[in-house]
Short mmCIF file of C-alpha atoms in Angstrom, two decimals:
data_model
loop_
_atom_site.label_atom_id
_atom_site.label_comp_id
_atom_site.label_asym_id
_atom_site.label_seq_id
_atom_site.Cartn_x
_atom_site.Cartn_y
_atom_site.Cartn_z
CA UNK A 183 93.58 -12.55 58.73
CA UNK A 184 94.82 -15.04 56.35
CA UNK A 185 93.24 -15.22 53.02
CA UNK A 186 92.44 -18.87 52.18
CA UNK A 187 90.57 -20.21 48.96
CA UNK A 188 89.24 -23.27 49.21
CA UNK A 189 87.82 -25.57 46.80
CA UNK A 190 85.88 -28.47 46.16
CA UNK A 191 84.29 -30.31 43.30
CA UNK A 192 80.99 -31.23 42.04
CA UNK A 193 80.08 -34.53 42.04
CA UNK A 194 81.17 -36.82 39.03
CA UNK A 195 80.91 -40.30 37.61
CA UNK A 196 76.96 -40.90 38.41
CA UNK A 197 77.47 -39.77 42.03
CA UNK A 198 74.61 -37.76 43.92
CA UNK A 199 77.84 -35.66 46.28
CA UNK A 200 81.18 -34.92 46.53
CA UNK A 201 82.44 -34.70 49.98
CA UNK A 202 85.03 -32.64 48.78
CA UNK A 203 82.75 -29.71 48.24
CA UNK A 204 80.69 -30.61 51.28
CA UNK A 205 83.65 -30.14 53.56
CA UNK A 206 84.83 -26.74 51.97
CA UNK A 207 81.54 -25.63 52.58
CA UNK A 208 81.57 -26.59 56.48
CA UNK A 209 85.34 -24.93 56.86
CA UNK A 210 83.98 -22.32 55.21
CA UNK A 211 81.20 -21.41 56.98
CA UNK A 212 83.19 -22.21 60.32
CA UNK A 213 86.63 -21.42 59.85
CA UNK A 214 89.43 -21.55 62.03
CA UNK A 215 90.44 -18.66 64.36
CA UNK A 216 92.71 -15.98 61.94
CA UNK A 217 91.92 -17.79 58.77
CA UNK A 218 89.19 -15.87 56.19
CA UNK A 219 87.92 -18.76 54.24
CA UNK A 220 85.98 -18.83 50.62
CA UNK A 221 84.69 -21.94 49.03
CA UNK A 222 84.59 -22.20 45.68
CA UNK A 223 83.04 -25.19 43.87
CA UNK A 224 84.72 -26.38 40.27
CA UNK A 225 83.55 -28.23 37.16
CA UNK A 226 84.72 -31.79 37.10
CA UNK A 227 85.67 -31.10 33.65
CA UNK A 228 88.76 -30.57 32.37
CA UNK A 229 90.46 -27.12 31.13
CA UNK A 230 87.24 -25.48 32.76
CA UNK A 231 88.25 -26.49 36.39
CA UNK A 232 90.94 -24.39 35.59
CA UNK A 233 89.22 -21.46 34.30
CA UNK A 234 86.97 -21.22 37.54
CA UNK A 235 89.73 -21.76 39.66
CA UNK A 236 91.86 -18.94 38.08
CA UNK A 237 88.76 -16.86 38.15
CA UNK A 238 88.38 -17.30 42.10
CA UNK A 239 91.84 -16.47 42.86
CA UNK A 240 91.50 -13.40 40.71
CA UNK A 241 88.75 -11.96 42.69
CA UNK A 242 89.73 -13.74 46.30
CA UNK A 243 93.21 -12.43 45.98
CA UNK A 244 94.15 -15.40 48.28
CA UNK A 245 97.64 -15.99 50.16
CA UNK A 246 96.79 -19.74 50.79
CA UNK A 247 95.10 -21.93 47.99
CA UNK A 248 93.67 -25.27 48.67
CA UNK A 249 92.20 -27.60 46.54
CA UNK A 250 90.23 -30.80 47.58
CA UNK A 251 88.62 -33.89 45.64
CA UNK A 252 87.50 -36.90 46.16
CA UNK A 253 89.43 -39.91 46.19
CA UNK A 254 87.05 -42.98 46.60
CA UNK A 255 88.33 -45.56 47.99
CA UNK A 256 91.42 -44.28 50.47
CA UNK A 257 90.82 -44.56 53.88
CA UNK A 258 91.83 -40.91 55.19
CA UNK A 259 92.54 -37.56 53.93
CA UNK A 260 95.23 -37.41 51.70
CA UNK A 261 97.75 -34.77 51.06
CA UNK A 262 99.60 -34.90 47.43
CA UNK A 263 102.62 -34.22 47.62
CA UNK A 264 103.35 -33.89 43.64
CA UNK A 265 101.18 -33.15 40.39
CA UNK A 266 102.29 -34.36 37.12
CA UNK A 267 102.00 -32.92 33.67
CA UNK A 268 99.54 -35.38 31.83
CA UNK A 269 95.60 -35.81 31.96
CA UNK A 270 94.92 -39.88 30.91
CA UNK A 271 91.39 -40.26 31.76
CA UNK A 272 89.72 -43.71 32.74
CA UNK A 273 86.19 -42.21 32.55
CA UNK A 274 84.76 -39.45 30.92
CA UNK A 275 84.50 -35.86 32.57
CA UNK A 276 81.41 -34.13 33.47
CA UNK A 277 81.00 -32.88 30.18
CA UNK A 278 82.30 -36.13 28.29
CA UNK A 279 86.13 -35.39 27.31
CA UNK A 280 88.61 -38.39 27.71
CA UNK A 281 91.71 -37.16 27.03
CA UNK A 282 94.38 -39.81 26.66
CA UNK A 283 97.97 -38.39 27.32
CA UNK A 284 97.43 -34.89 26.72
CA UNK A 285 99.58 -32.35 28.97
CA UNK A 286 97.96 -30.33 31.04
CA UNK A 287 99.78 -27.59 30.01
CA UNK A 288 101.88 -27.71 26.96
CA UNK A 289 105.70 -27.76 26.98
CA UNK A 290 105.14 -27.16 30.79
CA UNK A 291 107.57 -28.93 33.61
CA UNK A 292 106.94 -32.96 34.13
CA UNK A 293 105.86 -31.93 37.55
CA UNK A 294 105.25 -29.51 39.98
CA UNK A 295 105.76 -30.34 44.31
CA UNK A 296 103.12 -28.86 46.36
CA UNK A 297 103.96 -25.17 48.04
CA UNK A 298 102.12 -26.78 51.03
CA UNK A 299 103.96 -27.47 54.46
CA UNK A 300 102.74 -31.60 53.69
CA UNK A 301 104.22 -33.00 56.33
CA UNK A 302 103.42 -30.53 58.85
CA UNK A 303 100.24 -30.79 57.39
CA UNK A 304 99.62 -34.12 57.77
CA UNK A 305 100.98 -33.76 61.48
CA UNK A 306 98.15 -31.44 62.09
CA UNK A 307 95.53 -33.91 61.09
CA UNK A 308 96.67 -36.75 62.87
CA UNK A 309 97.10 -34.54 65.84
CA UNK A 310 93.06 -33.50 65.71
CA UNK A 311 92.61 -37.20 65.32
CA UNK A 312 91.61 -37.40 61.72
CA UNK A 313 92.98 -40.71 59.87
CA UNK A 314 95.56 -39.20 57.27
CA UNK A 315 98.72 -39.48 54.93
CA UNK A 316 100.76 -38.02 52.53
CA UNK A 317 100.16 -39.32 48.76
CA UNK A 318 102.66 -39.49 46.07
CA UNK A 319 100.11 -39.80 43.27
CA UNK A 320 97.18 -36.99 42.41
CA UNK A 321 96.10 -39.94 39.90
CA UNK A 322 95.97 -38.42 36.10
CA UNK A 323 91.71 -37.21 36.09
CA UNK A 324 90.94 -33.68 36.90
CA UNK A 325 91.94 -33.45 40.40
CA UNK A 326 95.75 -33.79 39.30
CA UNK A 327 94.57 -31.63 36.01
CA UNK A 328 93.57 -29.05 39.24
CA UNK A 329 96.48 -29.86 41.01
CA UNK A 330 99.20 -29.27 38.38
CA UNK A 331 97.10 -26.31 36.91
CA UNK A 332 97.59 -24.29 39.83
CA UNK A 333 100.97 -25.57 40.34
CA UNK A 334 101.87 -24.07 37.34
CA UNK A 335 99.82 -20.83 37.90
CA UNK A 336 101.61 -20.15 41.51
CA UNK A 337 104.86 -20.81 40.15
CA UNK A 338 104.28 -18.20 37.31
CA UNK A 339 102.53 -15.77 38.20
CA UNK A 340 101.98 -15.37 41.86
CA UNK A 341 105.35 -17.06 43.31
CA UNK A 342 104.03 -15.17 46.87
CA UNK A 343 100.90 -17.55 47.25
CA UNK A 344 101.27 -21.20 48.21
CA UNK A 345 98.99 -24.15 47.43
CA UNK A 346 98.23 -27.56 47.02
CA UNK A 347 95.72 -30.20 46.15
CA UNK A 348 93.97 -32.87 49.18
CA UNK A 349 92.29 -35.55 48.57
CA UNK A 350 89.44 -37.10 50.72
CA UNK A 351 87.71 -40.39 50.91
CA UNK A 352 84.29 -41.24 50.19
CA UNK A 353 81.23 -40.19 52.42
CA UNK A 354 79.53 -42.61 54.49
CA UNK A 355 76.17 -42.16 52.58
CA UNK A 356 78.33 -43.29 49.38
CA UNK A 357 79.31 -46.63 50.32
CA UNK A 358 75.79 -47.55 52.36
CA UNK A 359 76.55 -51.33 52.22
CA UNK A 360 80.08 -50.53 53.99
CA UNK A 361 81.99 -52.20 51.38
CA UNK A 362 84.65 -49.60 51.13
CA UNK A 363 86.57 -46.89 53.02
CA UNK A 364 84.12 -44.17 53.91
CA UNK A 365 84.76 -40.83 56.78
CA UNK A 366 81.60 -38.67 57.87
CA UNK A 367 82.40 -35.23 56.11
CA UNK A 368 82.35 -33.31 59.24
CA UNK A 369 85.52 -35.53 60.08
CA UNK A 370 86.83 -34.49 56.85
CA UNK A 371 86.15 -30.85 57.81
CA UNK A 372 87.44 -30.78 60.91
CA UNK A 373 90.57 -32.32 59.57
CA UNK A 374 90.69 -29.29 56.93
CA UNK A 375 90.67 -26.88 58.70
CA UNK A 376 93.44 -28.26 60.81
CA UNK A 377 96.00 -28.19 58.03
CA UNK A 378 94.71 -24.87 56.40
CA UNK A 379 95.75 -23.75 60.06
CA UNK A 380 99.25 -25.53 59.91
CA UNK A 381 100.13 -24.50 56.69
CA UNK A 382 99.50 -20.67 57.09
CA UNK A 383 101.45 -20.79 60.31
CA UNK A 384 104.23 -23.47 58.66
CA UNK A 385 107.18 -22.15 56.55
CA UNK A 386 109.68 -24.70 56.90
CA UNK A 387 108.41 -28.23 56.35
CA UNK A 388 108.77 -31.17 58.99
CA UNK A 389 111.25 -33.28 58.25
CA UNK A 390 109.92 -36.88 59.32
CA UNK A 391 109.10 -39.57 57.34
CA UNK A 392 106.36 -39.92 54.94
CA UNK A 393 107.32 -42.33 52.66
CA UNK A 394 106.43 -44.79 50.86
CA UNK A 395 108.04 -48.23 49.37
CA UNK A 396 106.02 -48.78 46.11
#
């Protein structure tokens, strides 16, 4: 069995969910075939995402770490392919800090890729029919602060786990007029739990095209 951690935020910015969390909970209470799956939900705030997070993998122990937030807006689930070393915060976090330009962690590297198979990744979710794509930008709030965080943990201390961040769109009972991108969460799931079982099976990447123009 492969040891996965999987997490998911709570909700933020006046919202009642975060289908993030909501679909960690459904892969983890149904995961795929060889996988052993724990959800772990984190504070949308930052520098205490971080401390839950590096709490979890502490006591999980996990060969495979996944993080997932929510991304309103983007029509599919989204796999980052990079995090970069700065929080710049639009809104306030859950417990009111703005930072504006602050690293996330001091006189660390501009960026750290993804340990993640992406591509393959992506592959697998397209292949269970979920709508996906690979992203070049984990924005600058807390799910990059998440993303980069554990970046920078894997690459220093546990350089045998691999990890990344995904981001997922809103939930239908988010948008109720329609006015926006929306996927039912077990979609989401299902589309989860596809890539958590390409990238514990992947360790050479696809090579196919992903990019992007602008």
């Amino acid at each position: 069995m492969t040891r996965v951690l999987l997490t998911g935020f709570e909700p933020f910015g006046g919202e009642a969910v975060n289908p993030s969390w909501q679909a960690a909970e459904l892969v983890a209470a149904a995961p795929p075939e060889g996988l052993a799956v724990t959800a772990v939900q984190l504070p949308c705030v930052f520098g205490e995402s971080l401390t839950v997070l590096r709490a979890a993998v502490d006591r999980v122990r996990p060969e495979l770490v996944v993080c997932l937030g929510q991304a309103g807006g983007r029509p599919g689930v989204t796999v980052e392919r990079v995090a970069i070393n700065v929080d710049d915060a639009r809104i306030p976090d859950n417990a009111g800090a703005q930072p504006i330009d602050e690293p996330v962690v001091p006189g660390g590297p501009a960026a750290y890729f993804s340990s993640l198979p992406v591509k393959a990744c992506v592959a697998a979710m397209r292949s269970a029919g979920v709508p996906t794509a690979l992203s070049n930008t984990a924005g600058t709030f807390v799910c990059n602060h998440v993303a980069y965080g554990l970046g920078h943990l894997l690459a220093t201390e546990l350089p045998g786990v691999r990890g990344g961040f995904v981001h997922v769109p809103w939930a239908p009972a988010q948008v109720p007029d329609g006015g926006a991108a929306a996927l039912p969460v077990d979609v989401v799931a299902a589309g989860i739990g596809a890539l958590l079982v390409a990238a514990a099976a992947t360790t050479t990447d696809l090579r196919i095209t992903e990019g992007a123009t602008h």
